Structure formats: structure tokens, C-alpha cells
GROMACS .gro file of C-alpha atoms in nm:
model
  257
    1UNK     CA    1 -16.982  -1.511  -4.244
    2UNK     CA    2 -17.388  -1.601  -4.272
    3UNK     CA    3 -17.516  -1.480  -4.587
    4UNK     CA    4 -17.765  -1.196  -4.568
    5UNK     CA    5 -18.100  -1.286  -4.639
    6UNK     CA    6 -18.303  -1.200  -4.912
    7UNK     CA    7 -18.609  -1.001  -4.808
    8UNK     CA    8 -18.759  -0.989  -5.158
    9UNK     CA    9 -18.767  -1.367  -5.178
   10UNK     CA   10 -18.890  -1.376  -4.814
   11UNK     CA   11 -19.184  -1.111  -4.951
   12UNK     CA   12 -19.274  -1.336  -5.233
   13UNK     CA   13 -19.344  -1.669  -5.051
   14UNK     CA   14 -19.576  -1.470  -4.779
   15UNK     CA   15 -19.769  -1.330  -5.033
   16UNK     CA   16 -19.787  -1.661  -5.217
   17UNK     CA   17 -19.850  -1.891  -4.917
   18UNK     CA   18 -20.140  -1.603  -4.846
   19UNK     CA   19 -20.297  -1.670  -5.178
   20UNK     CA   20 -20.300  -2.049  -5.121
   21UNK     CA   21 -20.456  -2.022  -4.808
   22UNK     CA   22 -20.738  -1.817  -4.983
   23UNK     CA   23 -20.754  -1.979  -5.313
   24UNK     CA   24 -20.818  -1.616  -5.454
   25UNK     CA   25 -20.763  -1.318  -5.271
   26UNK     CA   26 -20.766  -0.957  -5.370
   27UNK     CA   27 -20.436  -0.751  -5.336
   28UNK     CA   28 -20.594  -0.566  -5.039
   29UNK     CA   29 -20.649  -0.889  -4.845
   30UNK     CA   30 -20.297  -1.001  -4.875
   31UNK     CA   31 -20.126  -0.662  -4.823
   32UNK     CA   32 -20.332  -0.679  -4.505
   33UNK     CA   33 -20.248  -1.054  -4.457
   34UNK     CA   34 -19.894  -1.045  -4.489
   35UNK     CA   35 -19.837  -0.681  -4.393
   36UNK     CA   36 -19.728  -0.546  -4.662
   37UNK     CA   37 -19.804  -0.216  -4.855
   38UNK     CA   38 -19.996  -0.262  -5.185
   39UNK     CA   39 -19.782  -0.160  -5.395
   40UNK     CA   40 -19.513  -0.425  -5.291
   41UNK     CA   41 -19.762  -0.712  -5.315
   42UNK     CA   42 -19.861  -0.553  -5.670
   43UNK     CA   43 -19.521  -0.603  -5.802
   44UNK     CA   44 -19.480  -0.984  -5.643
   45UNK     CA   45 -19.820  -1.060  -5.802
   46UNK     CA   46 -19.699  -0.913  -6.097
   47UNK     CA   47 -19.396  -1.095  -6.126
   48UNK     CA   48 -19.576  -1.430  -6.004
   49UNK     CA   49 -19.822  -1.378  -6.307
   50UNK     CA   50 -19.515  -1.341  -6.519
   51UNK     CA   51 -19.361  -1.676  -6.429
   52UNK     CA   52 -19.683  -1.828  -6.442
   53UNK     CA   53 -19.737  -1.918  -6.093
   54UNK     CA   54 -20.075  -1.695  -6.061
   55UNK     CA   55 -20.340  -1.585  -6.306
   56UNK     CA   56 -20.607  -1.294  -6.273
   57UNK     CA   57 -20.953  -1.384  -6.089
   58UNK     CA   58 -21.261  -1.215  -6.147
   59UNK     CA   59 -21.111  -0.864  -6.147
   60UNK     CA   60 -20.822  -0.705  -6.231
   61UNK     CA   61 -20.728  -0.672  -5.877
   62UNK     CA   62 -20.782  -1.069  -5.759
   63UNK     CA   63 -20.577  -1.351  -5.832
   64UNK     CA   64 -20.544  -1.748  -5.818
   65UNK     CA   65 -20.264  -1.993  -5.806
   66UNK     CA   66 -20.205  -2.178  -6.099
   67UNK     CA   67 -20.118  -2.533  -6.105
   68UNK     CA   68 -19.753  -2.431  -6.123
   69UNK     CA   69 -19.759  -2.345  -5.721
   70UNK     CA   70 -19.799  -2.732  -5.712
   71UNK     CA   71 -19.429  -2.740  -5.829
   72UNK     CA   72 -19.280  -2.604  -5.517
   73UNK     CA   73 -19.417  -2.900  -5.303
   74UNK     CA   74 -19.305  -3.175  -5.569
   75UNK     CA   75 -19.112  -3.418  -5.359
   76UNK     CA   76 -19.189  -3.312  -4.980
   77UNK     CA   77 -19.552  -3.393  -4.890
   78UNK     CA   78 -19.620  -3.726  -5.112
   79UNK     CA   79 -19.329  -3.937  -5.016
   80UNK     CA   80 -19.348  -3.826  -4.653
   81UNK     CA   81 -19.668  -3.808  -4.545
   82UNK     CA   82 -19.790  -4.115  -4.715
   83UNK     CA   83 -19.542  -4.369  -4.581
   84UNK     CA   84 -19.538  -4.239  -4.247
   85UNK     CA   85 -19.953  -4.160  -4.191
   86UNK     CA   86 -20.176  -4.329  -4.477
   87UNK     CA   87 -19.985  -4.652  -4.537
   88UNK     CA   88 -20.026  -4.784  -4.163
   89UNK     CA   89 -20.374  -4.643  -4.151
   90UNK     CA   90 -20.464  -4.813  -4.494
   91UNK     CA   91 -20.344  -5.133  -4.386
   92UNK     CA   92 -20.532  -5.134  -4.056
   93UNK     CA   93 -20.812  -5.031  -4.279
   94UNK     CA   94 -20.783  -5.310  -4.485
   95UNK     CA   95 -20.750  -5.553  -4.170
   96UNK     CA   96 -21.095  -5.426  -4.084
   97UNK     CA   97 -21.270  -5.482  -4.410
   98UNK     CA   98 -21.106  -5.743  -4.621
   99UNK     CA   99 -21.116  -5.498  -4.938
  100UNK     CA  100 -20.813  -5.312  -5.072
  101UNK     CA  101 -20.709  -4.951  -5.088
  102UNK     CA  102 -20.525  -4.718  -5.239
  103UNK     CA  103 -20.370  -4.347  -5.190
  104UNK     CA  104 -20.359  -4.118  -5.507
  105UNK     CA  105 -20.263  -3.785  -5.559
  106UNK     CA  106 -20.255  -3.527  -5.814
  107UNK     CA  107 -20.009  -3.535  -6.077
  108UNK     CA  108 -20.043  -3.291  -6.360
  109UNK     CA  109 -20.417  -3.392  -6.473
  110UNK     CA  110 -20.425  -3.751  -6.348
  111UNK     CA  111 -20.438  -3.933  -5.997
  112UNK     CA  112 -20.143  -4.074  -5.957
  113UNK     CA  113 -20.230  -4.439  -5.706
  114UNK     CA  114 -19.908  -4.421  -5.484
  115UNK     CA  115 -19.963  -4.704  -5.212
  116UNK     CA  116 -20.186  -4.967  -5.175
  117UNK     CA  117 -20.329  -5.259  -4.990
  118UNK     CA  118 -20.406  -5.463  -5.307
  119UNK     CA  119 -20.112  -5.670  -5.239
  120UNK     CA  120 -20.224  -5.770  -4.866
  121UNK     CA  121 -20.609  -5.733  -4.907
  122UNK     CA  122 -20.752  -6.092  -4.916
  123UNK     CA  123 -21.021  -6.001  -5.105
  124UNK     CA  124 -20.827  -5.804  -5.382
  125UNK     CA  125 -20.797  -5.921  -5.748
  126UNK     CA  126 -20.599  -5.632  -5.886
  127UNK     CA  127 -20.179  -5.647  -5.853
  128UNK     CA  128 -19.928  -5.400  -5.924
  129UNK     CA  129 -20.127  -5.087  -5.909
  130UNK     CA  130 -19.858  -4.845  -5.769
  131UNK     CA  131 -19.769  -4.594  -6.010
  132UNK     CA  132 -20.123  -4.617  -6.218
  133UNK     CA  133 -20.248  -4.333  -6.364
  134UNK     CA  134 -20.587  -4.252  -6.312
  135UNK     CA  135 -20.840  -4.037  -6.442
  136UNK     CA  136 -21.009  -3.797  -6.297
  137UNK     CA  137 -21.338  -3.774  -6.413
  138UNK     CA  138 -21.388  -4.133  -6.366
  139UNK     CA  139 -21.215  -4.278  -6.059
  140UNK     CA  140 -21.361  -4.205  -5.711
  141UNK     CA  141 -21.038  -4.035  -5.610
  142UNK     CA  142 -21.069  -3.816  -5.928
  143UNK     CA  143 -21.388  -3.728  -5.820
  144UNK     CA  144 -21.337  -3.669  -5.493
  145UNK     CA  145 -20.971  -3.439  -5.532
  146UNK     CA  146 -21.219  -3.204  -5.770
  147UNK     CA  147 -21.542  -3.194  -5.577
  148UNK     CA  148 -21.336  -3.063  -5.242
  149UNK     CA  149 -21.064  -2.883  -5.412
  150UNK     CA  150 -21.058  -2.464  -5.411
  151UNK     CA  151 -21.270  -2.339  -5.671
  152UNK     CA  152 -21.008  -2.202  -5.855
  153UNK     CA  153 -20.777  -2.536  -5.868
  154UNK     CA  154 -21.071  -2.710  -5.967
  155UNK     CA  155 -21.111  -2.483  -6.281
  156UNK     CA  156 -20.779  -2.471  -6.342
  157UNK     CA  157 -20.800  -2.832  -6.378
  158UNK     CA  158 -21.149  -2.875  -6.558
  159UNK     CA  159 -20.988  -2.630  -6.825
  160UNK     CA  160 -20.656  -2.843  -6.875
  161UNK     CA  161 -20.890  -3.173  -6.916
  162UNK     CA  162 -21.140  -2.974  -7.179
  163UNK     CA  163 -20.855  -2.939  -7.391
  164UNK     CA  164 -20.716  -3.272  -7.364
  165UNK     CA  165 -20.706  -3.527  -7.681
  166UNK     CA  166 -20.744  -3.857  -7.372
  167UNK     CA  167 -21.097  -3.994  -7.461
  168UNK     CA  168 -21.109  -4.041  -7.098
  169UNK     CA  169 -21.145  -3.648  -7.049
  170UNK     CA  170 -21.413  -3.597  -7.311
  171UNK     CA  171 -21.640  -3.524  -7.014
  172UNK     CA  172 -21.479  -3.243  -6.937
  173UNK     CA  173 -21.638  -3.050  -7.280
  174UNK     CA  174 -21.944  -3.056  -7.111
  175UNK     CA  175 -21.972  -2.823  -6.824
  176UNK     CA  176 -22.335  -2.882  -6.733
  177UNK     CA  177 -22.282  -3.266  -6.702
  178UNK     CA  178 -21.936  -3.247  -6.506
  179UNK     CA  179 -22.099  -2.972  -6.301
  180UNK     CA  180 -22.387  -3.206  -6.162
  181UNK     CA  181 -22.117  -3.465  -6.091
  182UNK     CA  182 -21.892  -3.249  -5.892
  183UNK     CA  183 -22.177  -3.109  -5.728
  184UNK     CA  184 -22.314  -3.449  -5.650
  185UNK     CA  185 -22.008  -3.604  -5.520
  186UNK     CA  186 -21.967  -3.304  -5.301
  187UNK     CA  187 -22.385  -3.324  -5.172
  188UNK     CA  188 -22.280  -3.707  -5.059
  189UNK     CA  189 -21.964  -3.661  -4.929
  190UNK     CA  190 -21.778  -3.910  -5.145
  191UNK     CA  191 -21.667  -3.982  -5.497
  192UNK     CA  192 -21.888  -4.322  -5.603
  193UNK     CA  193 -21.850  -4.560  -5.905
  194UNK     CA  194 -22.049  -4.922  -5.961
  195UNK     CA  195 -21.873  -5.060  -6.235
  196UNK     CA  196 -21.805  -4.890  -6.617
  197UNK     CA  197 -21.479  -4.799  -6.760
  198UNK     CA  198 -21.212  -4.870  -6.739
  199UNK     CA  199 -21.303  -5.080  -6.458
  200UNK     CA  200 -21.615  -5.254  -6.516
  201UNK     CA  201 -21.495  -5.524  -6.254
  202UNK     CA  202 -21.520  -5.323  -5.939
  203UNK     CA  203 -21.721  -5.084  -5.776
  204UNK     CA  204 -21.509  -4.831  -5.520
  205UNK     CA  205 -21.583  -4.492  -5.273
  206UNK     CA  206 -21.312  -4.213  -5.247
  207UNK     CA  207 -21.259  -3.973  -5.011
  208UNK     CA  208 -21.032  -3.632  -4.930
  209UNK     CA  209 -20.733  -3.604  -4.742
  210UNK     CA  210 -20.780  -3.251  -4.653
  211UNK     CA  211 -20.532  -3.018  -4.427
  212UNK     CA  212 -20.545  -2.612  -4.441
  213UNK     CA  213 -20.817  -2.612  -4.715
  214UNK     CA  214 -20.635  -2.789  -4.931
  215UNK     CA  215 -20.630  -3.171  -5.086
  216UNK     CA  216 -20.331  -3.332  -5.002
  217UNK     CA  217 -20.464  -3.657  -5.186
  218UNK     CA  218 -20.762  -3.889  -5.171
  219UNK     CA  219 -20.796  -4.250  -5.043
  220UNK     CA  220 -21.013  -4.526  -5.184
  221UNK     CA  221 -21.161  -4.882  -5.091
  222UNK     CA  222 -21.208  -5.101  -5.381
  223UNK     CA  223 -21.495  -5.420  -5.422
  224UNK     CA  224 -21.592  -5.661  -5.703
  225UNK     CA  225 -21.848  -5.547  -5.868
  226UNK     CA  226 -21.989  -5.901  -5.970
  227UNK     CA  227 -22.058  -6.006  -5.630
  228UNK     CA  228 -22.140  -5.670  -5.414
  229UNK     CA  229 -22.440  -5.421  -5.530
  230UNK     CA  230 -22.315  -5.068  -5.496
  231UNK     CA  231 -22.553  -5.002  -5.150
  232UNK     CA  232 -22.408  -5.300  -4.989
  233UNK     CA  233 -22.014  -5.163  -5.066
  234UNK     CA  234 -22.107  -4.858  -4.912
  235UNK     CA  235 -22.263  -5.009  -4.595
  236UNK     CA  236 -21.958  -5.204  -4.517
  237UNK     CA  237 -21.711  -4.952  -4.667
  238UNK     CA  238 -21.812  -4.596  -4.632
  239UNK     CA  239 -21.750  -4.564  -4.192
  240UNK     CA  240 -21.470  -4.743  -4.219
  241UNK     CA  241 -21.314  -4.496  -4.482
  242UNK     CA  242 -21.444  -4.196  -4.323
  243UNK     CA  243 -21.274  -4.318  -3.988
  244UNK     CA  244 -20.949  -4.383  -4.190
  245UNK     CA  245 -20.948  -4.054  -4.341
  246UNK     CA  246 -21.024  -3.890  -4.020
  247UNK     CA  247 -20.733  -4.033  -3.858
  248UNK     CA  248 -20.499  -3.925  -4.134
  249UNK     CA  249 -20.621  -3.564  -4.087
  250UNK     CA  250 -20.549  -3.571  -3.753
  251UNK     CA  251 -20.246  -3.698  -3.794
  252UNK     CA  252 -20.109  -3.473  -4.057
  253UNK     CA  253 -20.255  -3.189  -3.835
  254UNK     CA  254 -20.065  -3.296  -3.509
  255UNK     CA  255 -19.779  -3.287  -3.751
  256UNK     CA  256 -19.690  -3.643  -3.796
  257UNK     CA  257 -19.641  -3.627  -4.149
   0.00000   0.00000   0.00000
């Protein structure tokens, strides 16, 4: 005998998937959204604040995900996509341009490098950077995961690294300083570094991985520092990137990953 669904539960991931489409949405807009009458999508929102999956927006009637929502995805996308869409396109990358590369993505509050070309890039003098923690407010693919994330992930996240004890989130107290940078990064397209901590060796550009609004992860492309200015890293690496991350996207959108 099949077991008989359970509509609730069904109810509860609409109105959820709704919200992460939005970022923050009102009760009205995902009642209409999903179909449902208000006061069921009040009691799932309800019940999603009280596990901590959502928090209140603006007004008492709007809400946003919460880094918990991440959670539910823990396992599926990174694995999957990476090895089958941005590993091959990294490597051809690297092919291209000599430099190495790396794909990150968000774990808890740091940028988690989960493949890379360092190991087949001819001009790479890094090793055994799988599994490196980075941080976000001063790696490229830091910068780039907050300056394109939804608003409301990327507070979520600027709050968590505020209260952090890491010297390398003391940026984070200052709003007006982070704010330029985010809004910089996003004006230009790219997250940028020339040198400084805790890399002063290299310079390196990061970019998005977007699908459906949201930042699956960001890719990189990595030079010495020592022996190419900032201006000539971007001239030989920014196209190439953009091209690379372009092809992911429309990958992962044809549903290849």
C-alpha cells in the first residue's frame, strides 16, 4: 500500500521555496504565489520562524530565510554540480591562461575552496588548497558570494561575521567601510585583490556562479603578485573568467548539474 502523502509538509516547502525565490516576501505575496489562503501560510511562517529557518523583515508581515534554509541543500548541489560543470570548465580555463583556479562555496561564514586547477596550472605556486577555508571579507570569492547575494543573506551573513572573535572578520564592525566594498565589487562586476593578507603573494579576480537569483558558489583565477601589476591580471584574466562563468550558468540552467 503507498503511503498517503503529507499535504502539510508539501504546504511548507512551497511556501519556503517561494520565499527563496524572493529573498523576502510578504505573506500576501506567497499566499498568492503558492495558492494558498493567508492564514495557512501564517501558520507555516510561524512554525518556520520557530525552528529557525525564517526571521521577520521589515514588518511584521515580511519575512527572510535564515542561513538555516542552507541546511536542506547540504550535500546535493556542491558535490554534483561542481564535478560534473565547473571542474571541466576550470580546467579548460586554466588551459587558456596558464594561471590556476579555484571553486568555493559558502560554508557557515567562510568560503570553503572545493576544486582547483592549482595542481595542473603551470604557472601555480600554491598546492593542496582543497578544503581551505577562506574568508570572506578578504578573498575575491568572499567578495564576490556577498556583493551578488539577496540582500537579506548578505545581512544575515555581515551580522554573523560582526560578532565573530576571527581577526579576519574585524571588518565586518564597520558597516560604512564593508558597505563601500560590497558596493564596489558589485559597480565592477568582480571581487578584486592585489596582494595583502593572508596572501600577500598573489593577486586574484572572483566571480558568481549565479542560477534562480541565487549564488551557488564563486570561481576565481589566481596570479603572482611579484611579477603581474593588478591591471595586467585583469587584462589577461577577467574575459576569460567571465566566459567560464558564463558557461557554467548555462550549464547548470540546461540542467547539467
Amino acid at each position: 500500500m503507498q503511503p498517503k502523502p503529507i499535504r502539510a509538509l508539501s504546504r511548507g516547502l512551497a511556501v519556503l521555496a517561494a520565499l527563496n525565490r524572493h529573498g523576502t516576501a510578504s505573506v500576501v505575496t506567497l499566499a498568492r504565489e503558492t495558492g494558498l489562503s493567508r492564514a495557512t501560510v501564517y501558520r507555516i511562517m510561524q512554525t518556520l520562524l520557530d525552528d529557525g529557518y525564517v526571521a521577520r523583515g521589515t514588518t511584521e508581515d515580511r519575512f527572510i530565510p535564515r542561513l538555516r534554509v542552507r541546511e536542506l541543500a547540504e550535500g546535493f548541489e556542491d558535490e554534483h554540480w561542481i564535478s560534473a560543470v565547473a571542474k571541466p570548465a576550470l580546467a579548460a580555463l586554466t588551459a587558456r591562461i596558464l594561471w590556476p583556479s579555484d571553486v568555493a562555496t559558502l560554508e557557515g561564514t567562510r568560503m570553503v575552496i572545493r576544486d582547483t586547477t592549482h595542481r595542473i596550472a603551470p604557472l601555480s605556486i600554491d598546492h593542496g588548497m582543497v578544503g581551505r577555508r577562506l574568508p570572506m571579507l578578504a578573498s575575491t570569492v568572499g567578495l564576490a558570494y556577498l556583493a551578488f547575494a539577496p540582500e537579506a543573506e548578505r545581512e544575515a551573513l555581515l551580522a554573523l561575521l560582526a560578532a565573530s572573535n576571527d581577526p579576519a572578520d574585524a571588518m565586518a564592525r564597520e558597516p560604512a567601510r564593508v558597505a563601500r566594498l560590497v558596493a564596489a565589487t558589485r559597480r565592477r562586476g568582480y571581487g578584486l585583490r592585489q596582494g595583502g593578507a593572508p596572501w600577500p603573494h598573489t593577486g586574484s579576480i572572483g566571480l558568481p556562479i549565479l542560477l534562480n537569483g541565487r549564488v551557488l558558489g564563486c570561481i576565481n583565477v589566481i596570479w603572482m603578485a611579484r611579477v603581474v601589476r593588478q591591471e595586467e591580471g585583469i587584462r589577461q584574466c577577467l574575459e576569460p573568467l567571465r566566459e567560464t562563468a558564463a558557461l557554467i550558468e548555462s550549464r547548470l540552467a540546461a540542467g547539467e548539474g
